Coordinates of C-alpha atoms and ligand atoms in Angstrom, one line a residue:
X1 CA 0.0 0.0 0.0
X2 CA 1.1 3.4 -0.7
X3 CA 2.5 5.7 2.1
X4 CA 1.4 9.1 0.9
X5 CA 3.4 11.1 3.9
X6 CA 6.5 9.7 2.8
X7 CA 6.9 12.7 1.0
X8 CA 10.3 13.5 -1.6
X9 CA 10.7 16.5 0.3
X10 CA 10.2 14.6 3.7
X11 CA 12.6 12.0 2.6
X12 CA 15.1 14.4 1.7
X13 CA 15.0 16.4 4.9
X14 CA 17.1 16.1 7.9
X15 CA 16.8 15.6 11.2
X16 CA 16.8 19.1 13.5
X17 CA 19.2 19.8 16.1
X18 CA 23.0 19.4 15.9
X19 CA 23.6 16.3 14.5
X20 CA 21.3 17.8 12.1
X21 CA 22.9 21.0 12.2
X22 CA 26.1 18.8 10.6
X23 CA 24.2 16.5 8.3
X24 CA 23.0 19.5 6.5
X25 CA 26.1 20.4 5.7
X26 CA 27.1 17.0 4.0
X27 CA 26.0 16.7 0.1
X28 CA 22.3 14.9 0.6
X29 CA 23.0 12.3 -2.1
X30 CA 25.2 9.3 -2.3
X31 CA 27.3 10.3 -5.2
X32 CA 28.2 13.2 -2.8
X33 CA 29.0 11.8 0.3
X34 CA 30.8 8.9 -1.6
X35 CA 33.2 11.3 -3.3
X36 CA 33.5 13.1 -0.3
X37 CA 34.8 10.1 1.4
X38 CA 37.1 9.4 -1.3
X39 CA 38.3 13.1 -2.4
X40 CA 38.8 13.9 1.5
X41 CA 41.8 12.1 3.0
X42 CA 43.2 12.7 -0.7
X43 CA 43.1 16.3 -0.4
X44 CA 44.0 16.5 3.5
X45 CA 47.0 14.0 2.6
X46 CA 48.0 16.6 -0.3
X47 CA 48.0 19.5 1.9
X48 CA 49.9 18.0 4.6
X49 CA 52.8 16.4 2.3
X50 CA 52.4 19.8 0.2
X51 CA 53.1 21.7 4.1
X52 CA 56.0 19.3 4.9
X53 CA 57.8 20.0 1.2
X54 CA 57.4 23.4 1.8
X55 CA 59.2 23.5 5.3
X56 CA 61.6 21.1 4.7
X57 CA 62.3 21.0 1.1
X58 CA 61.6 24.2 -0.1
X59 CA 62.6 26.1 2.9
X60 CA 66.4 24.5 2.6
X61 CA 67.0 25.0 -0.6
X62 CA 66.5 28.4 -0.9
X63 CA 68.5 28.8 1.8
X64 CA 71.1 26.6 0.3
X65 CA 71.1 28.3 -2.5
X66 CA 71.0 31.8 -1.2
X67 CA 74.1 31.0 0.3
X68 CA 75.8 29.5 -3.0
X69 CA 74.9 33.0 -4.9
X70 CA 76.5 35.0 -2.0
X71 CA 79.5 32.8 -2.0
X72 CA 79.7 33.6 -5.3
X73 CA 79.6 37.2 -4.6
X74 CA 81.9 37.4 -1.9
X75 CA 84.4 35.2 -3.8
X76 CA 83.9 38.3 -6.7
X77 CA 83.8 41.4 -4.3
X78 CA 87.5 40.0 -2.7
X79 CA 89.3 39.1 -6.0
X80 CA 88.1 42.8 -7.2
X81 CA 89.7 44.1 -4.0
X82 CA 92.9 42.3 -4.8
X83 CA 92.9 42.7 -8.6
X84 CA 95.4 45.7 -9.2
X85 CA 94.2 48.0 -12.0
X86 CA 90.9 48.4 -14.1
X87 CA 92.5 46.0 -17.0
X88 CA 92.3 43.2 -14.0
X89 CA 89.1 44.2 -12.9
X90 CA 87.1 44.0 -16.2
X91 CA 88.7 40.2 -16.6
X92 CA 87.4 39.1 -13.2
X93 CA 83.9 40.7 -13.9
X94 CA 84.0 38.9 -17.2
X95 CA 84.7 35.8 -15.8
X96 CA 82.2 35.7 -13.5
X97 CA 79.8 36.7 -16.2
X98 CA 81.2 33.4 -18.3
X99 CA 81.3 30.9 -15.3
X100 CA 79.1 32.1 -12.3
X101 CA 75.9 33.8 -14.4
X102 CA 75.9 36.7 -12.6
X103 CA 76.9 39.7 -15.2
X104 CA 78.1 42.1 -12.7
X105 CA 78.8 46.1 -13.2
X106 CA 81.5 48.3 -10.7
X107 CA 80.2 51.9 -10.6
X108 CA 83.3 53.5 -8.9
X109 CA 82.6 55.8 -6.3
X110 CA 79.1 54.9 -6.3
X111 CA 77.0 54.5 -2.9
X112 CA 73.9 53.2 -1.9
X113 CA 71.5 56.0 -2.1
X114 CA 69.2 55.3 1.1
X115 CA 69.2 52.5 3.8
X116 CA 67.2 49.0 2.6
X117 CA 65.7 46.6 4.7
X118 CA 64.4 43.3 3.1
X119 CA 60.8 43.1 2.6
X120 CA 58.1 40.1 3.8
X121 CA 59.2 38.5 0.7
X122 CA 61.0 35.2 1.9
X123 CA 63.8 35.3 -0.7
X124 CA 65.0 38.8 -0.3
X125 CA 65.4 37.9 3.8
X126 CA 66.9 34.9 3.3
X127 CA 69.3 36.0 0.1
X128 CA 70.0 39.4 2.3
X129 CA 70.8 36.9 5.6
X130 CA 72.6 35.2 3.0
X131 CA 74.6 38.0 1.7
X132 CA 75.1 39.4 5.4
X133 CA 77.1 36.4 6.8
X134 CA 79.2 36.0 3.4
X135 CA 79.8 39.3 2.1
X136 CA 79.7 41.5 5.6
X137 CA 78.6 44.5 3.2
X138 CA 75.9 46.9 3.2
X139 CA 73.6 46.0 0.2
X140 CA 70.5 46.2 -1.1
X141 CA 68.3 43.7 -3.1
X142 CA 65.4 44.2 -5.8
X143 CA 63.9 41.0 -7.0
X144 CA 61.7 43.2 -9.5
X145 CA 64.4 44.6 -11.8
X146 CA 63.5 42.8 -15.0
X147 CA 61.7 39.3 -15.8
X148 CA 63.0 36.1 -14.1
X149 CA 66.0 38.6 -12.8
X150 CA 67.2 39.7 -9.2
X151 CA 69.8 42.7 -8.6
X152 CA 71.6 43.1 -5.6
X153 CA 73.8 46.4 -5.2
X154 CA 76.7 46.1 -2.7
X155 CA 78.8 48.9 -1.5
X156 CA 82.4 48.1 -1.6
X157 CA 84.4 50.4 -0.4
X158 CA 85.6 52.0 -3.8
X159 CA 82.2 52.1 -5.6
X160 CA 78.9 50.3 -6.2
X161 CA 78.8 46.9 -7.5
X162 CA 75.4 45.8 -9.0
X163 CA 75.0 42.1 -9.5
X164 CA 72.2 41.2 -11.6
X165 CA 71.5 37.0 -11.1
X166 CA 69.0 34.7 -13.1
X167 CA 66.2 34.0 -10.8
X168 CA 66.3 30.3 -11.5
X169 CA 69.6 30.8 -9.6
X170 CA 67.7 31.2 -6.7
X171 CA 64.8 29.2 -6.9
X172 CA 63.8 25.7 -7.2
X173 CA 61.8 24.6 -10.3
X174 CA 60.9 21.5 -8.9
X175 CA 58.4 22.9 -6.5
X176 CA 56.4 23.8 -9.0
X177 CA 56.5 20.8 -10.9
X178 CA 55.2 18.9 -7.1
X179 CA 52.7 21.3 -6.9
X180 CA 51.8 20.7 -10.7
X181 CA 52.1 17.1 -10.0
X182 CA 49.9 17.3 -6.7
X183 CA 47.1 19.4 -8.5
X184 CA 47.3 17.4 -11.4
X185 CA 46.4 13.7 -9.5
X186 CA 44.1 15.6 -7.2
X187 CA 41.8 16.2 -11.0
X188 CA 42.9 12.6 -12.4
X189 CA 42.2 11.0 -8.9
X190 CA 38.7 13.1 -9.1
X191 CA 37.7 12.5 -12.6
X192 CA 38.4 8.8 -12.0
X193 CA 36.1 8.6 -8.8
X194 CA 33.3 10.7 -10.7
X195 CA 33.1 8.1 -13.7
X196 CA 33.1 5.5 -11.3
X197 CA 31.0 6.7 -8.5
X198 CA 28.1 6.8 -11.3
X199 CA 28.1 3.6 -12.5
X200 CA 28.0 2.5 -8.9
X201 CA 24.5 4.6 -8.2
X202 CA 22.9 4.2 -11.2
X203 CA 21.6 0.8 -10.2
X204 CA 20.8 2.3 -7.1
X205 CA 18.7 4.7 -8.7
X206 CA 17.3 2.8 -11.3
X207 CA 15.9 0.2 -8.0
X208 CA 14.0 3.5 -6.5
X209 CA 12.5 4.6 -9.8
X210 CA 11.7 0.8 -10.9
X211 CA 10.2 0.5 -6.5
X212 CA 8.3 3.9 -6.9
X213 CA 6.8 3.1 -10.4
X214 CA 5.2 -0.4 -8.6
X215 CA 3.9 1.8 -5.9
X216 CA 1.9 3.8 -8.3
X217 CA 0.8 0.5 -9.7
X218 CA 2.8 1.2 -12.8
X219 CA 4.4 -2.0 -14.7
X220 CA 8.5 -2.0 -14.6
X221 CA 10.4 -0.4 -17.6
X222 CA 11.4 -3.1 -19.9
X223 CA 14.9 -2.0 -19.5
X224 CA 15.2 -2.8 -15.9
X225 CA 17.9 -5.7 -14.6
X226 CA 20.2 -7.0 -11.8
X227 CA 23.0 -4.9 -12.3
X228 CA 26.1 -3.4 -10.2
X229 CA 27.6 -4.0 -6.8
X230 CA 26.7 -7.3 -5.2
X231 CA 24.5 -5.7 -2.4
X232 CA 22.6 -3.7 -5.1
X233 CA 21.9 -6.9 -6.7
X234 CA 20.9 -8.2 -3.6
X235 CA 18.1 -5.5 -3.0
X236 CA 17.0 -5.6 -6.6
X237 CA 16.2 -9.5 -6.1
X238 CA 14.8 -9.0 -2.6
X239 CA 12.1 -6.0 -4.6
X240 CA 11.7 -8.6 -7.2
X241 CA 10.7 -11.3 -4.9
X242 CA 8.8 -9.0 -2.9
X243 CA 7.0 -7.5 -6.0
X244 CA 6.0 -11.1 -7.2
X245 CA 4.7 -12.0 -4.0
X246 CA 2.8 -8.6 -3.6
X247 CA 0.9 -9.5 -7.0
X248 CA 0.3 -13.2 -6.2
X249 CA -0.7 -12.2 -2.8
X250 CA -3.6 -9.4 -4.6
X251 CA -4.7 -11.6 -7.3
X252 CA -5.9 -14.6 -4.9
X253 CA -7.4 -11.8 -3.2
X254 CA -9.5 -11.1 -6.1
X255 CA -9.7 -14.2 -7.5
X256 CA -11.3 -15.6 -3.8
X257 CA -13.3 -12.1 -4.1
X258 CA -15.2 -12.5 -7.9
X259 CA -15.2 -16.3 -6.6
X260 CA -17.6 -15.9 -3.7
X261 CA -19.5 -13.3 -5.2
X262 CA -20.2 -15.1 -7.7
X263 CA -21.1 -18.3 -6.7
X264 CA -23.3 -16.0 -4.1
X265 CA -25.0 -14.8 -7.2
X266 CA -26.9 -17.9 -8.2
X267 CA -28.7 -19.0 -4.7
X268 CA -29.4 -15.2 -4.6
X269 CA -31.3 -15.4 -7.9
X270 CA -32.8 -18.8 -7.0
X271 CA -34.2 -17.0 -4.0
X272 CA -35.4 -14.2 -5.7
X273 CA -37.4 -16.4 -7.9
X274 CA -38.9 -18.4 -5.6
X275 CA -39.9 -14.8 -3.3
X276 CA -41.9 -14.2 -6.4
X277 CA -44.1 -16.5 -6.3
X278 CA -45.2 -15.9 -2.2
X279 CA -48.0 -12.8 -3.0
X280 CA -46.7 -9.2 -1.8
X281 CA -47.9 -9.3 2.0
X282 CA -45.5 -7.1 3.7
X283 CA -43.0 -9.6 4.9
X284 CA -42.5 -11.2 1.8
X285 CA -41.6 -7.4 0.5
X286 CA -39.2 -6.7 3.4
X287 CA -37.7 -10.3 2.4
X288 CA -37.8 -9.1 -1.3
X289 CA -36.0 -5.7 -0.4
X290 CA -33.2 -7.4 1.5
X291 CA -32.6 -10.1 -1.3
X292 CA -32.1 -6.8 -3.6
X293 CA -29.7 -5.3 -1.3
X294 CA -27.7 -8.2 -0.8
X295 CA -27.2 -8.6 -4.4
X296 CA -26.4 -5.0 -5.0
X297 CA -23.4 -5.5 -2.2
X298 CA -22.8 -8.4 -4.4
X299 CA -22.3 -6.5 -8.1
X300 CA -20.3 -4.0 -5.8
X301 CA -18.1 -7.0 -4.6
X302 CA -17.4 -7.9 -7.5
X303 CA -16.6 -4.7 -9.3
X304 CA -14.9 -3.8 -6.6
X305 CA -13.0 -7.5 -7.8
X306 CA -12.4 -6.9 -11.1
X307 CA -11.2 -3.8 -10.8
X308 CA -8.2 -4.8 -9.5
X309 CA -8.0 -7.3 -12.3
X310 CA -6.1 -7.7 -15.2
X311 CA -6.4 -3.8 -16.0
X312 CA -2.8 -2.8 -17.4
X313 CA -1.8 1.4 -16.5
X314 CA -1.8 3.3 -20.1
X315 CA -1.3 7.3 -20.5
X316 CA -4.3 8.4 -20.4
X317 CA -5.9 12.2 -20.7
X318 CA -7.5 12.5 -17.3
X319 CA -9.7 15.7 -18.8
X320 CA -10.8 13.6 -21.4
X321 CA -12.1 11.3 -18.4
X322 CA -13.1 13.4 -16.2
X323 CA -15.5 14.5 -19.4
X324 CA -16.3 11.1 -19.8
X325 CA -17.7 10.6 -16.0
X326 CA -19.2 13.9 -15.8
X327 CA -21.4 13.2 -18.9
X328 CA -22.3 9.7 -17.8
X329 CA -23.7 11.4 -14.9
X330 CA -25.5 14.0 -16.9
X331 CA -27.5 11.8 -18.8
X332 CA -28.4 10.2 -15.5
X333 CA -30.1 14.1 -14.9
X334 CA -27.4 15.5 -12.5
X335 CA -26.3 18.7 -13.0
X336 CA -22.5 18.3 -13.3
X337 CA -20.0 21.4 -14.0
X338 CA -16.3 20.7 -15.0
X339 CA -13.4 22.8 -15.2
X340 CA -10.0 21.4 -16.5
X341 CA -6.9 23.1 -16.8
X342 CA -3.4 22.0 -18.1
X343 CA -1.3 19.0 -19.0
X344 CA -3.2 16.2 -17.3
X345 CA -1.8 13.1 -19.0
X346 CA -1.3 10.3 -16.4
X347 CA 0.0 6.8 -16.8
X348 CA -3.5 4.6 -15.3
X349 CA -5.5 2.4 -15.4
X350 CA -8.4 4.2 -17.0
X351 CA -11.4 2.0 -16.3
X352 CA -10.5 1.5 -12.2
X353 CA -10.0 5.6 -12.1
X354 CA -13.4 6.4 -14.0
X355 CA -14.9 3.8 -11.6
X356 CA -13.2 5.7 -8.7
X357 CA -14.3 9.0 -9.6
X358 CA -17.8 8.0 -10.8
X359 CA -18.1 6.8 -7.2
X360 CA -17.1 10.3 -6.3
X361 CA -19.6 11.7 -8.3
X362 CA -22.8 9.6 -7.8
X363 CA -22.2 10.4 -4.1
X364 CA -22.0 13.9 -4.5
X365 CA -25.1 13.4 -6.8
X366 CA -27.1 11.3 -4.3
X367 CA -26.8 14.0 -1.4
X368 CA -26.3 17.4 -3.3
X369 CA -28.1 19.6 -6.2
X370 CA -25.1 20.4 -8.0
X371 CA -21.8 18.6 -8.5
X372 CA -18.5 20.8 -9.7
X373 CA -15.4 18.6 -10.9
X374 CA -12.0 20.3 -11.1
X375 CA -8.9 18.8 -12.1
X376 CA -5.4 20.9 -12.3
X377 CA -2.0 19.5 -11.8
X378 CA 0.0 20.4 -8.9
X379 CA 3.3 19.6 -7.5
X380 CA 4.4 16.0 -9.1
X381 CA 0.8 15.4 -9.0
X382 CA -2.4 15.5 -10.3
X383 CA -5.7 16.7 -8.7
X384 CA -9.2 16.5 -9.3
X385 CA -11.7 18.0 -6.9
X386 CA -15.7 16.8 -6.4
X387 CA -17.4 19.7 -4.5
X388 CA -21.0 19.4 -3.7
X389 CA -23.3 21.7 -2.2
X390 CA -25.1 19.2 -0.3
X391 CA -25.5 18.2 3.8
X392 CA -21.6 17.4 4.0
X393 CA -19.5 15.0 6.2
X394 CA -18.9 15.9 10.0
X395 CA -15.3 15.8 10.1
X396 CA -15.0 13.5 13.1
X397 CA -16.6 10.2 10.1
X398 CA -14.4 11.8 7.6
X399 CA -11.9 8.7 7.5
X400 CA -14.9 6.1 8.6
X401 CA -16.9 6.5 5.3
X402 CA -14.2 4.9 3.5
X403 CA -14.5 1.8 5.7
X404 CA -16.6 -0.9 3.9
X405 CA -20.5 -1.1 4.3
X406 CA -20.2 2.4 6.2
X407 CA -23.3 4.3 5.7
X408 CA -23.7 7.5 7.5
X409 CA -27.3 7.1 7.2
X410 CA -27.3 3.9 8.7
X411 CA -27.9 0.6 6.9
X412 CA -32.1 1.1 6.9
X413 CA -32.0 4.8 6.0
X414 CA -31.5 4.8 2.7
X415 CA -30.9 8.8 1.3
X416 CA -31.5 6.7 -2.6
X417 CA -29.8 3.7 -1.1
X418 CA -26.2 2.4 -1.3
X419 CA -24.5 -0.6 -0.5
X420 CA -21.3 1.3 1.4
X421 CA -18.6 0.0 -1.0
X422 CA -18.2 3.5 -2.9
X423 CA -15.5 5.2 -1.1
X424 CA -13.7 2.2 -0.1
X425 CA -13.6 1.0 -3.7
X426 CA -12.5 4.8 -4.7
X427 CA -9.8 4.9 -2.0
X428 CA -8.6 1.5 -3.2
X429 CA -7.9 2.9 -7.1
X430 CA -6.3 5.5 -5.8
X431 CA -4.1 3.7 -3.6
X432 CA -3.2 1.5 -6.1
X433 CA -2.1 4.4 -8.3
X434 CA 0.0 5.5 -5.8
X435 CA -2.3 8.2 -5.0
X436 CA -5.3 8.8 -2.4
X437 CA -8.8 10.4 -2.0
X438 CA -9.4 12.6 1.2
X439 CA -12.4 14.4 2.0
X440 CA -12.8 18.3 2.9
X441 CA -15.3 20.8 3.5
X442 CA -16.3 22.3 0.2
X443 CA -16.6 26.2 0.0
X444 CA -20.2 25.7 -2.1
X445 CA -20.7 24.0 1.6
X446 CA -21.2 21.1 1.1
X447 CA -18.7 17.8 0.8
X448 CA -14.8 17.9 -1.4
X449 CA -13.5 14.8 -2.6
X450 CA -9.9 15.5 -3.4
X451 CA -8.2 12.5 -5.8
X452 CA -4.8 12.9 -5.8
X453 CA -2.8 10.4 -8.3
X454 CA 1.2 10.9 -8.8
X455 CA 2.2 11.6 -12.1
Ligands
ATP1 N1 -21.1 13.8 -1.1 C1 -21.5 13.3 0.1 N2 -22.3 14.1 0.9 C2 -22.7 13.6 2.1 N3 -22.5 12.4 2.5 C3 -21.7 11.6 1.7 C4 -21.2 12.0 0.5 N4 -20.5 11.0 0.0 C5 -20.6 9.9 0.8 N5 -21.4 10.3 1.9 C6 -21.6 9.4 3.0 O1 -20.7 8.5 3.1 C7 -21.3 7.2 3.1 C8 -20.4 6.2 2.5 O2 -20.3 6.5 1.1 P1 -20.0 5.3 0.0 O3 -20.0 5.9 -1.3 O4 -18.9 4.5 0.5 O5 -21.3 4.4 0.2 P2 -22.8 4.6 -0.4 O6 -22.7 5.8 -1.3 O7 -23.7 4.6 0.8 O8 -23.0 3.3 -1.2 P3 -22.4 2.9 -2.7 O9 -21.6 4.0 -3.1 O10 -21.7 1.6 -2.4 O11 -23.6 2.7 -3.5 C9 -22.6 7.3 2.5 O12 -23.5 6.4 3.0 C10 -23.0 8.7 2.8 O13 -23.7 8.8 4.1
MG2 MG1 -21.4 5.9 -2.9

């Protein structure tokens, strides 16, 4: 049977409080939360390898090679101090040029025109701390000079010297190619858990949709199978079983149903017959009246039977049906207003539903004046309203009128006679559309029927 309450929305929503606090958080669907699992301690491990390269690693060999450049440099600054004339000079600067990389220029005389102080930027402080314990000169550093190049300007004592190094002198290429490499297998690592992840919920999802679509009494799509993970599998049999023992289950139901009913028929009949022939004294009338309202429980019995039958779902226009009831009931004398509006094609089974809403309507016919049928579609489903403007239900019976044989009127008090298997019978179709009937106050007054079937 069909839980109505059991919502999308309620299934999707989750639990207040803290914990739910947290949960809401979380990606709601499977796919999410498995990726999450998977793309979590990958990133986490990432960071914290990518943390430990950069304090070791990285750290060191800046420094290392901060110190090799100043070596470098002070190994230049002392041979220039030695070196005798200009003619020397200008060989030890092309040298260095030809085997250090550094293309160095003396500006004699020349002075460092205000005090520096390295910046935040890590290899300025640890080039200057470099330069500092090598050189023992006052010096300045720009790491913004030109492209990939870094000047430092050192005061000798004669003049200015201005050494202008590569920056791939100074740092280490290889940390970008880690963090390349790190970025790169996060996406490949990602990419391969997507593709997977999906193939591993499709079953999943294609279980619900084939579970819902029995629910709304709906046959399964042709294309569904046992597929995926072993557990997956596992359910899908378990839903098959179930679903096969649900339908055995519903037809002896209504085989044992139709049976009785009609094998009630015949005795019935023979009674009826043989009541004929007793005179009408006033007994024999009263016996006559009840032999006429056991059969009519009877034919309801067994409508009621095949209904449930061998009826397959089909898209059907419910406007188109609605019409169809509405004018049945007109030629019957009732007056019968309908009002339709958009796209009302449902997958049902069109014979139980216009038995369902007949009901509807020969009830609201039997108490009321005037019936009004709506029908609209809502949210995932679609409605049609029976509004009457006749006595009403008291809202305390509301749900008791759908039981079988229920008869507000009592069983005696006939208001045009019924047997009591309307509503139930009604309620049934829906149900086994996946829908439901419940009953409100109409604003003409009297009694709402409101049929609710999913889409
Ligand atoms: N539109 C209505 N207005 C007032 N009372 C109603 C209305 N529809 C149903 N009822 C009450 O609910 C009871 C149950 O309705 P239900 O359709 O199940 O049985 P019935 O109409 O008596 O018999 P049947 O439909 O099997 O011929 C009715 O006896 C009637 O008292
Ligand atoms: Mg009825």
């Amino acid at each position: 049977m069909a839980v109505p309450e059991l919502s999308r929305a309620a299934l999707m929503q989750p639990r207040p409080g803290p914990v739910g606090a947290v949960k809401r958080l979380l990606p709601r669907t499977l796919f999410g939360r498995a990726l999450l699992i998977i793309v979590t301690p990958v990133v986490l491990l990432q960071v914290v390898a990518t943390w430990i390269f950069y304090d070791r690693h990285w750290d060191t060999m800046t420094h290392r090679l901060a110190h090799a450049v100043a070596g470098e440099v002070a190994m230049v600054v002392e041979q220039l101090d030695r070196d005798a004339g200009p003619e020397e000079r200008r060989r030890t600067l092309e040298m260095a040029a030809r085997h250090m990389d550094l293309i160095i220029t003396f500006e004699p005389g020349g002075r460092l025109t205000e005090p520096w102080s390295p910046s935040g930027n890590t290899l300025e402080q640890t080039l200057s701390r470099a330069i500092d314990e090598r050189v023992y000169l006052p010096h300045s550093i720009d790491t913004r000079v030109a492209h990939e190049w870094i000047e430092m300007r050192i005061e000798v004592p004669d003049g200015l010297l201005s050494v202008m190094s590569p920056e791939r002198r100074l740092y280490s290429s290889t940390t970008y190619i880690f963090l390349l490499w790190m970025v790169g297998a996060a996406m490949v690592l990602f990419a391969i858990a997507i593709i997977f992840m999906r193939n591993q919920i499709r079953p999943i999802r294609r279980l619900a949709a084939a579970a819902d679509s029995f629910g709304k009494g709906r046959d399964l799509s042709p294309s569904f199978r046992l597929e995926g993970a072993a557990e997956v599998r596992q359910a899908a049999a378990a839903f098959l079983m179930m679903r096969e023992r649900l339908k055995r289950q519903i037809s002896q139901r209504t085989e044992m149903l139709a049976g009785v009913s009609h094998d009630l028929r015949t005795p019935l009949t023979r009674m009826k017959l043989q009541l004929e022939m007793f005179g009408d004294e006033p007994e024999v009338e009263e016996l006559k009246a009840d032999v006429v309202e056991m059969q009519d429980m009877i034919d309801g019995y067994l409508a009621f039977a095949r209904g449930e039958g061998t009826e397959a779902p089909v898209p059907v226009d419910l406007a188109r049906l609605v019409q169809d009831v509405a004018a049945g009931a007109r030629r019957d004398g009732a007056s019968v207003e309908v009002e339709t509006g958009g796209d009302l094609l449902v997958q049902l089974r069109p014979n139980a539903v216009k038995r369902c809403l007949a009901n509807l309507v020969n009830n609201a016919r039997r108490h009321a004046k005037h019936v009004r049928i709506t029908a609209a579609r809502a949210a995932g489903v679609v409605e049609v309203l029976v509004d009457d403007d006749g006595p009403g239900i008291p809202a305390a019976v509301r749900d008791e009128v759908f039981k079988p044989f229920f008869r507000l009127d009592g069983p005696k008090g006939r208001a045009g006679g019924g047997v009591g298997l309307g509503l139930t019978i009604a309620r049934d179709v829906a149900r086994s559309h996946g829908g439901d009937i419940h009953l409100q106050e109409s604003p003409s007054g009297g009694l709402r029927a409101v049929l609710r079937l999913p889409v």
